[in-house]
Coordinates of C-alpha atoms and ligand atoms in Angstrom, one line a residue:
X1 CA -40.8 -22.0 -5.2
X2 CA -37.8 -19.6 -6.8
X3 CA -39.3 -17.4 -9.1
X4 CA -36.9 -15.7 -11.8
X5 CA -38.2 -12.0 -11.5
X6 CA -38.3 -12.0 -7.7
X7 CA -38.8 -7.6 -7.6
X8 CA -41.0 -5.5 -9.5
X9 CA -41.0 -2.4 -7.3
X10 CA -42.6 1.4 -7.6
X11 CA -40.1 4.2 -7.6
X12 CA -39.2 6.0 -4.2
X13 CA -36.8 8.5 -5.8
X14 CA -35.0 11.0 -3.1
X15 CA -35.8 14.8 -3.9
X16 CA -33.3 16.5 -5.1
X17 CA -34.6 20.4 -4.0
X18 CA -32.7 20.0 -0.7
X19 CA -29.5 20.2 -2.5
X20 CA -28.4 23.8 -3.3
X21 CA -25.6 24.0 -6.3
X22 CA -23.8 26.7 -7.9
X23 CA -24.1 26.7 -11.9
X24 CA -20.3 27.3 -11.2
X25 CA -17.4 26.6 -8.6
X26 CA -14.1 28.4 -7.9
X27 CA -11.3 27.4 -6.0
X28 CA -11.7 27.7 -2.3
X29 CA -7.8 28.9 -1.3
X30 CA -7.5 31.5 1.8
X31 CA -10.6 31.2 3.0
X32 CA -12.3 32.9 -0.1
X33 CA -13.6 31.4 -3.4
X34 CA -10.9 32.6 -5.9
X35 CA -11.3 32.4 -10.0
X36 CA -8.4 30.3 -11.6
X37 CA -6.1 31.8 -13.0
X38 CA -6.2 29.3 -15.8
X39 CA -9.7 30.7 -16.4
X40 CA -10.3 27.3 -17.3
X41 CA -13.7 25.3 -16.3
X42 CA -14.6 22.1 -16.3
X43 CA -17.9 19.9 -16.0
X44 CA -19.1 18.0 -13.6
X45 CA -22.0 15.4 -14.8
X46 CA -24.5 13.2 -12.7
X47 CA -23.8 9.8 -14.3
X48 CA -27.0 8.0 -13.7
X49 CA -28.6 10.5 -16.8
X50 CA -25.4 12.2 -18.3
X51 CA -26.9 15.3 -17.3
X52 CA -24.7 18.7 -16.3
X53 CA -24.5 19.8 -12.6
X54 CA -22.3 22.7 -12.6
X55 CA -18.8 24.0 -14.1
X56 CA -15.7 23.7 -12.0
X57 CA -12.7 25.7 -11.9
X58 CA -9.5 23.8 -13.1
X59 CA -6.6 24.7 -10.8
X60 CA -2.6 25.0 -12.8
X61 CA -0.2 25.5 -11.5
X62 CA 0.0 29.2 -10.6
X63 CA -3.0 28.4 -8.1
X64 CA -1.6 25.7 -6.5
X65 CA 1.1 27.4 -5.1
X66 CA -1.3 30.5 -4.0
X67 CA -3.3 27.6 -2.1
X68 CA 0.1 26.4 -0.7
X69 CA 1.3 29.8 0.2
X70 CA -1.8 30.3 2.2
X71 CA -1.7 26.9 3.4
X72 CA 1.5 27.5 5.0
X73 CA 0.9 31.1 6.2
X74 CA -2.2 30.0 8.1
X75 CA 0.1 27.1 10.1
X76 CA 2.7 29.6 10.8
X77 CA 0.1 32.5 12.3
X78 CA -2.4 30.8 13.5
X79 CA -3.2 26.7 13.9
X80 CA 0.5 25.8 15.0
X81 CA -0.4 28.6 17.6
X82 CA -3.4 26.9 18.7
X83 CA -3.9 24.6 21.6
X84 CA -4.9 21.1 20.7
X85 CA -8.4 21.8 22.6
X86 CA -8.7 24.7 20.1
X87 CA -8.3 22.6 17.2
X88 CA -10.4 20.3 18.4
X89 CA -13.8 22.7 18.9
X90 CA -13.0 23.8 15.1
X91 CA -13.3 19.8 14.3
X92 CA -16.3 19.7 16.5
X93 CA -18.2 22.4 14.5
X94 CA -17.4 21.3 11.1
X95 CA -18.4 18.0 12.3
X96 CA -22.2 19.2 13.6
X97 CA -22.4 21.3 10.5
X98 CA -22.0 18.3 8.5
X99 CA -24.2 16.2 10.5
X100 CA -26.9 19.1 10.2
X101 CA -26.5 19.2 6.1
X102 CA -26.3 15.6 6.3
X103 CA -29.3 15.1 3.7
X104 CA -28.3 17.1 1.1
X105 CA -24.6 16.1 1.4
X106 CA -26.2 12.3 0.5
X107 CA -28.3 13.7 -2.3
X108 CA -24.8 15.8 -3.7
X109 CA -22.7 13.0 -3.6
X110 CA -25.3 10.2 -5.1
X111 CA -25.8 13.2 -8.0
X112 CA -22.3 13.7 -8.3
X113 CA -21.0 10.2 -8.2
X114 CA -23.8 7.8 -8.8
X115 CA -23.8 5.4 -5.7
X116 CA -27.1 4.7 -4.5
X117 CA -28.4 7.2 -1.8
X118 CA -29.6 4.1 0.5
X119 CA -25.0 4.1 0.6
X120 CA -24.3 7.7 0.9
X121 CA -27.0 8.5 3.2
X122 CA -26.8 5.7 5.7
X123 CA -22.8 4.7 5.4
X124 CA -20.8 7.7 3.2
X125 CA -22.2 10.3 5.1
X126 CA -22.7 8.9 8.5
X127 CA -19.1 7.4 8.4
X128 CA -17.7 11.2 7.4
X129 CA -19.1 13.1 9.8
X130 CA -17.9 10.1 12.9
X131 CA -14.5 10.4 11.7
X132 CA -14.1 14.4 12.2
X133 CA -15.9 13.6 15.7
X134 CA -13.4 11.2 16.3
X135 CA -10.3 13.0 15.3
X136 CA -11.9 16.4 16.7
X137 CA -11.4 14.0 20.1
X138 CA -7.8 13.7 20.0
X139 CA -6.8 16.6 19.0
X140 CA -6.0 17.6 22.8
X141 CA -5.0 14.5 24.1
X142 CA -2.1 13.3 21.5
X143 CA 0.5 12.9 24.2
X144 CA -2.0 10.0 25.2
X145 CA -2.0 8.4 22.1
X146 CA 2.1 8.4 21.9
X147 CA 2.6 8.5 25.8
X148 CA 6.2 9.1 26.9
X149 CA 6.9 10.3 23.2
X150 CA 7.4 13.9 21.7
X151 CA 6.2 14.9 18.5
X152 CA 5.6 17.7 16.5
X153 CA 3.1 18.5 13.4
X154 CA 4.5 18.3 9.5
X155 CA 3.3 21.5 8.1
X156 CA 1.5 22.1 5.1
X157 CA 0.0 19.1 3.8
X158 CA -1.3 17.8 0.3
X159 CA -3.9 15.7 -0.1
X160 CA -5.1 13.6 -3.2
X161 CA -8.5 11.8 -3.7
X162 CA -10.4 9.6 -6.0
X163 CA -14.1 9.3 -6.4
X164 CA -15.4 6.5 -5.2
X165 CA -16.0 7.3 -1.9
X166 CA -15.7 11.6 -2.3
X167 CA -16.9 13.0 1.0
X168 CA -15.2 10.1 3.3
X169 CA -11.9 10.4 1.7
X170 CA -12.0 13.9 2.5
X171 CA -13.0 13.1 6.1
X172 CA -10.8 10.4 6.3
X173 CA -7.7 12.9 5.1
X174 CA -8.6 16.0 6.7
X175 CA -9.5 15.2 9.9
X176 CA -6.5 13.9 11.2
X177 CA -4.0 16.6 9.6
X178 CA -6.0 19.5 11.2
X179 CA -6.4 17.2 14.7
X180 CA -2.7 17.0 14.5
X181 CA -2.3 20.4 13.7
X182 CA -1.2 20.8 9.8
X183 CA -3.0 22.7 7.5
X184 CA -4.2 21.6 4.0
X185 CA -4.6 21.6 0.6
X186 CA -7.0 19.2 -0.5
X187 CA -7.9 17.8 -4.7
X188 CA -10.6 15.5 -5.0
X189 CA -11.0 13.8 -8.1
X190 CA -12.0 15.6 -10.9
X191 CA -15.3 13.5 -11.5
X192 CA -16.6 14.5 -8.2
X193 CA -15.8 17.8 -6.6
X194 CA -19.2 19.0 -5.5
X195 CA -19.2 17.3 -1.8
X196 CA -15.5 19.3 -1.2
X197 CA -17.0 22.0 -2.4
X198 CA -19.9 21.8 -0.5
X199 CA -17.4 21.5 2.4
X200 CA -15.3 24.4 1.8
X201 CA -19.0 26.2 2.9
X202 CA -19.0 24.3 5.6
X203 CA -15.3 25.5 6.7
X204 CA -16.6 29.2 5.6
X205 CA -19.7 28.8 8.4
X206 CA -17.8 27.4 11.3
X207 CA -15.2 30.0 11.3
X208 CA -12.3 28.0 10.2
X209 CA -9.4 30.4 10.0
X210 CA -8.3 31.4 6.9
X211 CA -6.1 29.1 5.1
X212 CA -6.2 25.7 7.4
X213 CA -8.0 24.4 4.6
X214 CA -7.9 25.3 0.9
X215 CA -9.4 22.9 -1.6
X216 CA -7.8 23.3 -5.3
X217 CA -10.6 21.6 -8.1
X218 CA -8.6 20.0 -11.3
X219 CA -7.4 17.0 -13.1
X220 CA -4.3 14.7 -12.8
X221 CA -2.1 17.5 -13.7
X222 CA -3.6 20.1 -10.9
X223 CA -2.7 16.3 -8.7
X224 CA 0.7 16.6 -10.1
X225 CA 1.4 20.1 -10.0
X226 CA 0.7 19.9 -5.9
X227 CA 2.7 17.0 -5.4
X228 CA 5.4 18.5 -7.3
X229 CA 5.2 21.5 -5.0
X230 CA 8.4 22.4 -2.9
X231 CA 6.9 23.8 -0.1
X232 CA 4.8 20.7 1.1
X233 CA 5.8 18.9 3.9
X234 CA 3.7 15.7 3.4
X235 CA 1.3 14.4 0.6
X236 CA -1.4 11.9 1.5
X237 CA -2.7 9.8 -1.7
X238 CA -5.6 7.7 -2.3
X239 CA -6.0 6.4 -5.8
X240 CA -4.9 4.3 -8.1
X241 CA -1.0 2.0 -8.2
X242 CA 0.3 3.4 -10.8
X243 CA -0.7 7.2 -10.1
X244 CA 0.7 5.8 -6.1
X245 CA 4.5 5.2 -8.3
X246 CA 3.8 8.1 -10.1
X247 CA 4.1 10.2 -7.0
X248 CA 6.5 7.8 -5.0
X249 CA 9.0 8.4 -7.6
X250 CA 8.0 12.2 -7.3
X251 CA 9.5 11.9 -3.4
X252 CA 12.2 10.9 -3.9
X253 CA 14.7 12.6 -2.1
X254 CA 12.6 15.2 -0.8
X255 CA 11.7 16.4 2.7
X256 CA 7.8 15.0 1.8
X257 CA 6.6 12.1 4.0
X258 CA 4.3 9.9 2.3
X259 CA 1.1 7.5 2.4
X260 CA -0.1 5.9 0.2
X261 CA -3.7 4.3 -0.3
X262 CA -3.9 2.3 -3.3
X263 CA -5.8 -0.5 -5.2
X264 CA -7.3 -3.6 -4.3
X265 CA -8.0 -7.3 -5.2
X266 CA -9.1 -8.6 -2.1
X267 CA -10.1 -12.4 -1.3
X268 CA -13.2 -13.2 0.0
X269 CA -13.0 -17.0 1.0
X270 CA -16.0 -18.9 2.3
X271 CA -15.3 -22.6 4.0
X272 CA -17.6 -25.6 3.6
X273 CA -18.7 -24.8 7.5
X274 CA -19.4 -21.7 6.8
X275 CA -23.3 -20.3 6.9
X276 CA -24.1 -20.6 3.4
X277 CA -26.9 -18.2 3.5
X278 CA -25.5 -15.4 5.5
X279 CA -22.1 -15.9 3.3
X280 CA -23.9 -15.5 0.0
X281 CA -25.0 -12.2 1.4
X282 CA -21.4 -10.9 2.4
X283 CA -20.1 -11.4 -1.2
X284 CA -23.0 -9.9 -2.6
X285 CA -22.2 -7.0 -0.2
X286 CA -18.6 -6.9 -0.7
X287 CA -18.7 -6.6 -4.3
X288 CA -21.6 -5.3 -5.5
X289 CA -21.2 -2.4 -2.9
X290 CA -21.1 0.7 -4.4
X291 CA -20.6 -0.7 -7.8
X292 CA -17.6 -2.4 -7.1
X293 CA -15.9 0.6 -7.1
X294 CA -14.4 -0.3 -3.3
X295 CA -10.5 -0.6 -3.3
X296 CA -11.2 -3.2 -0.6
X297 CA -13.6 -4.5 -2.8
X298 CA -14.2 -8.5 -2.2
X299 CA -13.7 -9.2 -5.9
X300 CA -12.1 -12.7 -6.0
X301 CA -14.5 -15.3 -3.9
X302 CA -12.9 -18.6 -3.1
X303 CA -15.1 -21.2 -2.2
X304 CA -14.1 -24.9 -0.7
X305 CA -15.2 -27.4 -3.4
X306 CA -17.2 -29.5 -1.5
X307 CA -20.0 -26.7 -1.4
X308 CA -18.9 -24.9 -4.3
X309 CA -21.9 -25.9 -6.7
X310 CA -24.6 -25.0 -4.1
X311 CA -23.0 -21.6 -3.3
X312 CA -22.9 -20.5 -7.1
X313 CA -26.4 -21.6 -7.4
X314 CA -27.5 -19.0 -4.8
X315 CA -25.3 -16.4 -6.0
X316 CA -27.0 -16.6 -9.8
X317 CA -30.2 -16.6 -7.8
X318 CA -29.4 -13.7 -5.7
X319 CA -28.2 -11.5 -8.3
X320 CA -31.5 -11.7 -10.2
X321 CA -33.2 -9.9 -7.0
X322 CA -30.3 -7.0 -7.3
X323 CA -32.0 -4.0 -8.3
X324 CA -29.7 -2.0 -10.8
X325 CA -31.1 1.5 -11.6
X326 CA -31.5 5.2 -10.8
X327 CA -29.6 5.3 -7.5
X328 CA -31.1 8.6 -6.1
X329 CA -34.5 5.5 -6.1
X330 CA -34.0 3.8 -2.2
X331 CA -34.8 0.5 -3.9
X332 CA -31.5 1.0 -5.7
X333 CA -28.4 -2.1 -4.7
X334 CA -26.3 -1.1 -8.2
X335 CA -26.3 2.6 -9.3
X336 CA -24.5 4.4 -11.8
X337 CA -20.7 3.7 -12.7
X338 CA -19.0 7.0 -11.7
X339 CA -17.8 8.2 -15.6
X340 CA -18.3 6.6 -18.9
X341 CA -14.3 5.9 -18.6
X342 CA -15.0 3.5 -16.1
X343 CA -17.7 2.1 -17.5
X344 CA -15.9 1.5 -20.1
X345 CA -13.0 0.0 -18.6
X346 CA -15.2 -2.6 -17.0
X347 CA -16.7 -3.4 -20.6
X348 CA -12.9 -4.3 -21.5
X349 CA -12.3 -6.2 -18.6
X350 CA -15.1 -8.9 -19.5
X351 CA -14.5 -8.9 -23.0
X352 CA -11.0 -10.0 -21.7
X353 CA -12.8 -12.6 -18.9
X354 CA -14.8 -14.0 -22.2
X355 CA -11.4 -14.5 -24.3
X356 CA -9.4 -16.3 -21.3
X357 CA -12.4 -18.7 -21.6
X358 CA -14.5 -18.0 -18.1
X359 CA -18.0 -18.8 -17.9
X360 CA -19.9 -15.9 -17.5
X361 CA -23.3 -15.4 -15.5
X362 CA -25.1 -12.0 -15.9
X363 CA -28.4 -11.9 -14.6
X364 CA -31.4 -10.8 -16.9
X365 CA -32.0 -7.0 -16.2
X366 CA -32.6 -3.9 -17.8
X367 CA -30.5 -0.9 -17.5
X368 CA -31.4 2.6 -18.4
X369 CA -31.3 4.0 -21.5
X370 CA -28.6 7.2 -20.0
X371 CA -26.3 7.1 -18.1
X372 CA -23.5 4.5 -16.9
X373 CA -24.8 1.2 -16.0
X374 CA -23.0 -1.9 -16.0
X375 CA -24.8 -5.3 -14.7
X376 CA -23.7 -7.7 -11.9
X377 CA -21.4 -10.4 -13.2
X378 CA -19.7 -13.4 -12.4
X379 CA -17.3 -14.8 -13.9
X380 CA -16.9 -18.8 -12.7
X381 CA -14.0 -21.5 -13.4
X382 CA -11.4 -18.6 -13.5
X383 CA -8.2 -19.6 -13.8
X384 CA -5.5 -18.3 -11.1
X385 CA -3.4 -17.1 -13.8
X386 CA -5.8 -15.1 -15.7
X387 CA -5.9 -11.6 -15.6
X388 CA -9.4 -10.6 -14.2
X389 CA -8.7 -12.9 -11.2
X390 CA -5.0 -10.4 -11.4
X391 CA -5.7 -6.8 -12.0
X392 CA -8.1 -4.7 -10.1
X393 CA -11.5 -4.2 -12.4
X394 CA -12.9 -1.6 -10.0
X395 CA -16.9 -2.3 -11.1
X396 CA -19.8 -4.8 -10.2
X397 CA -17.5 -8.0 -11.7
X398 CA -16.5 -11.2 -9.4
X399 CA -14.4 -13.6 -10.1
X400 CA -15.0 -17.2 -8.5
X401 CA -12.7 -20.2 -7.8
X402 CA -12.5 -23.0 -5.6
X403 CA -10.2 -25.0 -3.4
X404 CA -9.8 -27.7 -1.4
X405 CA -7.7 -27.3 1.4
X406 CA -6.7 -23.6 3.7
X407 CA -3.0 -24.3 2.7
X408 CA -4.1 -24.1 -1.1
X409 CA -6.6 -21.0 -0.6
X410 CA -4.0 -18.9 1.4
X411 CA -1.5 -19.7 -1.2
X412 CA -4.2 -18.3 -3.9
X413 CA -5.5 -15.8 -1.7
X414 CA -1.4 -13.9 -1.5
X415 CA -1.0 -14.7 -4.5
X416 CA -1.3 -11.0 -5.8
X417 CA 0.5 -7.9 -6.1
X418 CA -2.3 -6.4 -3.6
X419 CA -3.1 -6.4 0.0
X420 CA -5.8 -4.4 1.1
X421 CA -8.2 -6.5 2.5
X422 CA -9.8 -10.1 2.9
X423 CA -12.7 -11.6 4.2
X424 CA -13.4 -15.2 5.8
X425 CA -16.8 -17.2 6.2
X426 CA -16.6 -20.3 8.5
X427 CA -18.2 -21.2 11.7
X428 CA -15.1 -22.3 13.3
X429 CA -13.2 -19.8 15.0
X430 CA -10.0 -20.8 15.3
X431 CA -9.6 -21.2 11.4
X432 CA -10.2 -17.4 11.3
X433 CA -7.6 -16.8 13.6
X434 CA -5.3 -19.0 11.7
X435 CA -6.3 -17.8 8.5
X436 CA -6.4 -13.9 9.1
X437 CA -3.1 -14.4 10.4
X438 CA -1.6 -15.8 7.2
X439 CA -3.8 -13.8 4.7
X440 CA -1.1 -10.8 3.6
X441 CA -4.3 -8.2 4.0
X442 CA -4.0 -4.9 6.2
X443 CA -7.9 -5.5 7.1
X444 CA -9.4 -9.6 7.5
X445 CA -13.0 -9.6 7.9
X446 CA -14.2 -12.8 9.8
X447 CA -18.2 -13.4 8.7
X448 CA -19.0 -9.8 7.7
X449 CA -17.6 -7.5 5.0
X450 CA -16.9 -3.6 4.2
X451 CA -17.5 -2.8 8.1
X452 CA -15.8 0.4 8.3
X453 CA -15.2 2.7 11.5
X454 CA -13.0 5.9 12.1
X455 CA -11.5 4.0 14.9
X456 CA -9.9 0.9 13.3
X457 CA -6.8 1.7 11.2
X458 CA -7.2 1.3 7.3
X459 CA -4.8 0.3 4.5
X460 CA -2.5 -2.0 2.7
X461 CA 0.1 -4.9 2.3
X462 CA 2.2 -4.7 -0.8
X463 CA 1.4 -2.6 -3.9
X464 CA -1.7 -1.5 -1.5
X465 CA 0.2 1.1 -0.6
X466 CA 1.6 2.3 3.0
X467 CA 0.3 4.1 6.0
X468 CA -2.9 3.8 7.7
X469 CA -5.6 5.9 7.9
X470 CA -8.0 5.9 10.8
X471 CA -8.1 4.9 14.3
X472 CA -4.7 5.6 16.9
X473 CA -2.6 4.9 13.9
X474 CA -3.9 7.7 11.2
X475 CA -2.9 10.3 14.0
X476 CA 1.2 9.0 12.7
X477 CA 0.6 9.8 9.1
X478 CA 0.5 13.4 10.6
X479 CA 3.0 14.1 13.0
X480 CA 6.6 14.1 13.5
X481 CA 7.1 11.3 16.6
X482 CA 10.2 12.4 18.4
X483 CA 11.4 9.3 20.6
Ligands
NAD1 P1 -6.5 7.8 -10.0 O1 -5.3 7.4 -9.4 O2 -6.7 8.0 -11.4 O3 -7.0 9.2 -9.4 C1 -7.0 9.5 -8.0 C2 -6.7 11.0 -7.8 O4 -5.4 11.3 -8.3 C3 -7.7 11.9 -8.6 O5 -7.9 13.0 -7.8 C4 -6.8 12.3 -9.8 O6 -7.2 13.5 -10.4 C5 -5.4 12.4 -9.2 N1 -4.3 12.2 -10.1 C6 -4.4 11.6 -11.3 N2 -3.1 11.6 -11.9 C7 -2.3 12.2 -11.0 C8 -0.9 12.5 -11.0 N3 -0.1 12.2 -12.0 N4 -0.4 13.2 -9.9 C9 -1.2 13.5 -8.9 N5 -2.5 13.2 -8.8 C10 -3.1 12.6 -9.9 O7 -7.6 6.8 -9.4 P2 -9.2 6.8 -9.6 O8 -9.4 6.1 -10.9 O9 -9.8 8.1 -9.4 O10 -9.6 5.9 -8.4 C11 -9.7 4.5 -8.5 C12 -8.5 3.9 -7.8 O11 -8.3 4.3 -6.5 C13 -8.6 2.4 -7.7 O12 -7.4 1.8 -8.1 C14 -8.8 2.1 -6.2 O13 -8.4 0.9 -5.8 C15 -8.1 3.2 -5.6 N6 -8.6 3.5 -4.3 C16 -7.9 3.1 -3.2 C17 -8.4 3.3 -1.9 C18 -7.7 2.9 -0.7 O14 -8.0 3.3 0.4 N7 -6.7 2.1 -0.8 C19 -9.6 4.1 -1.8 C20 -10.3 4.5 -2.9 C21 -9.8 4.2 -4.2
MN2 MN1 -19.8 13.9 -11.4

């Protein structure tokens, strides 16, 4: 028999004493912790209890061009001097040093940003440290990846992240710009800084020279203010579309290259052969991961009509086993919606699901009094045309529809301004080569969602974005190929 409160678990909150934090933070430019020269400050706040963590220095614009300066003096002396074997044992140690402060880099970043430390310990973390392993590996053998080609490093570059996954968009930028031999100046979003931070140390203890990395703390206009720099050579972005025009039209007609990693409102589409069970699991994980903030995020399900009742029935019933709560507590699946901003653009987003006239299913559960919770919904019967089945809501909200034939789902599936990813659920194999071939998605998941390794290439179709990251591929975004 179903029952309707399937959990009632006991606590297992993580410990927090492993995690060492400064009551404040300056900018990390030359290889020393420098005060701003804004002497400006900013907080940073854990937003599962609203609570304070630590001040952070706000870089302007007089900073940014000290971290560029060293930025570039450091690649003209020393790491465009180095061998690529060199390089690579610098990647090696950061990479063990991370792997040995793996704990409290989890605790940091669950404080910092709210996911649930079951995600940052066993995927964030994991997944950050493997991709400066990876990169540290070909950072000697480049002509093999491009063989018969010639190519030559970009220089100094800038690099841009949002919060959702801190540490692993660091990883994911970094490591292949210092493999490839640029150095860099890197802002992380201004809700969550501490895991860069906590990296700059970790550049500090493995002898990094001076300069290869400088890591500049601030809001949109510290973003702008690097972008807008003359000296960089190339500016890697992760973020949102219309921050990714922003800095396109920034570009234009400069010497910068550009990628661009940008949002998402990716189709997860489950066929009547599909294995119901394992498939209600997959969308649960694709968009309740992380609180839906994943730019890959699987936030339109498609189901064929034929089963379309039976797999809604299973999703209400799943979702009232989905644990929403403290996320530094291991029984956590939702945690805390990264900023009350956020939070409250995800409250505006189903007010606007409730006037287009979708039925919505939330399942009965308590949030916390602090802090920025949001529950699991669904929104079924949504019309194509609407805008939550449209524009990207970046939170725990899914939007369902149905279909009846793979012509008519594809056709629904592309029919958005984004591209970043899809997923597939059927039993028959040769649908999900025809359909991953048709789906306009940079990444097709076939009966599994948000797998992620540093060796498959990441990134968009369309208003996505451009460029991949990870894998062969990410090594391009940083290097001049000569042919
Ligand atoms: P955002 O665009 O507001 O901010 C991202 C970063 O850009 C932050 O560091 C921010 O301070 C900085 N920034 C803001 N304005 C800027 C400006 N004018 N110039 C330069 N920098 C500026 O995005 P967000 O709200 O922090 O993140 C959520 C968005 O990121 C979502 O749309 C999501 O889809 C997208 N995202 C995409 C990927 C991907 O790989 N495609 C990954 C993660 C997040
Ligand atoms: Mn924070």
């Amino acid at each position: 028999m179903m029952s309707e409160n399937t959990w009632n678990l006991d606590p297992a909150l993580e410990s927090t004493a492993i995690v060492q934090l400064n009551t404040q933070y300056e900018l990390y430019i030359d290889g020393k912790w420098q005060i701003p020269q804004s002497a400006t400050y900013f907080p940073s706040v854990n937003p599962a209890d609203e609570s304070h963590l630590s001040q952070i220095a706000q870089a302007n614009e007089a900073d940014v061009d000290k971290a560029v300066k060293a930025a570039r003096a450091a690649y003209q002396n020393v790491w465009s001097q180095l061998s690529g074997a060199e390089r690579g044992k610098y990647l090696f140690r950061i990479a063990r040093l991370m792997q040995e402060k793996s704990r409290e880099l989890a605790v940091l970043e669950t404080l910092d940003g709210g996911k649930p430390i079951r995600e940052s310990r066993d995927i964030d973390i994991p997944l950050a440290c493997n991709h400066f392993f990876y990169y540290a590996g070909w950072a000697d053998k480049l002509e093999e990846a491009f063989p018969g080609q010639q190519m030559a490093s970009l220089g100094v570059a800038a690099q841009i992240t949002p919060w959702n996954f801190p540490l692993l968009m660091l990883a994911w930028k970094i490591a292949p710009a210092l493999a490839c031999g640029n150095t860099v100046v890197l802002k992380p979003a201004e809700t969550t800084s501490l895991t860069a931070l906590k990296f700059a140390e970790i550049c500090q203890e493995a002898g990094l020279p001076a300069g290869v990395v400088n890591i500049v703390t601030g809001y949109g206009d510290t973003g702008a203010a690097l972008v807008a720099h003359p000296d960089v050579d190339k500016i890697a972005f992760t973020g949102s579309t219309a921050v990714g025009k922003q800095i396109q039209r920034a570009c234009i007609g400069t010497k910068k290259k550009l990628t661009l990693e940008l949002g998402g409102k990716s189709a997860n589409i489950i066929l009547e052969d599909a294995p119901i069970d394992q498939a209600v699991e997959g969308v649960i994980n694709a968009i309740f991961f992380n609180q839906g903030h994943v730019c890959c995020a699987g936030s339109r399900l498609f189901i064929q009509e034929s089963i379309a009742h039976q797999v809604v029935e299973k999703l209400k019933f799943r979702l009232k086993s989905i644990y929403v709560g403290n996320p530094l507590d291991k029984n956590t699946d939702i945690g805390a919606i990264n900023s009350k901003k956020q939070l409250e653009t995800i409250h505006n987003y189903i007010s606007v699901g409730l006037s287009e006239g979708a039925e919505m299913y939330q399942p009965d559960c308590k949030l916390p009094e602090k802090g920025y919770y949001c529950q699991p919904t669904l929104f079924l019967d949504v019309a194509q045309s609407s805008r939550i089945a449209q524009e990207e809501i970046f939170g725990p909200v899914l939007t369902v529809q149905t279909f009846r034939t793979i012509e008519e789902v594809i056709q629904k599936a592309n029919n958005s301004p984004y591209g970043l990813a899809a997923g597939v659920w059927t039993a028959n194999g040769a649908r999900i080569f025809g359909l991953s071939s048709q789906l306009q998605a940079g990444v097709v998941w076939a009966n599994t969602y948000n797998k992620f390794d540093p060796t498959s290439p990441f990134g968009g179709y369309k208003e996505s974005g451009f460029g991949r990251e990870g894998g062969r591929h990410g090594l391009s975004a940083y290097l001049q190929i000569k042919n």
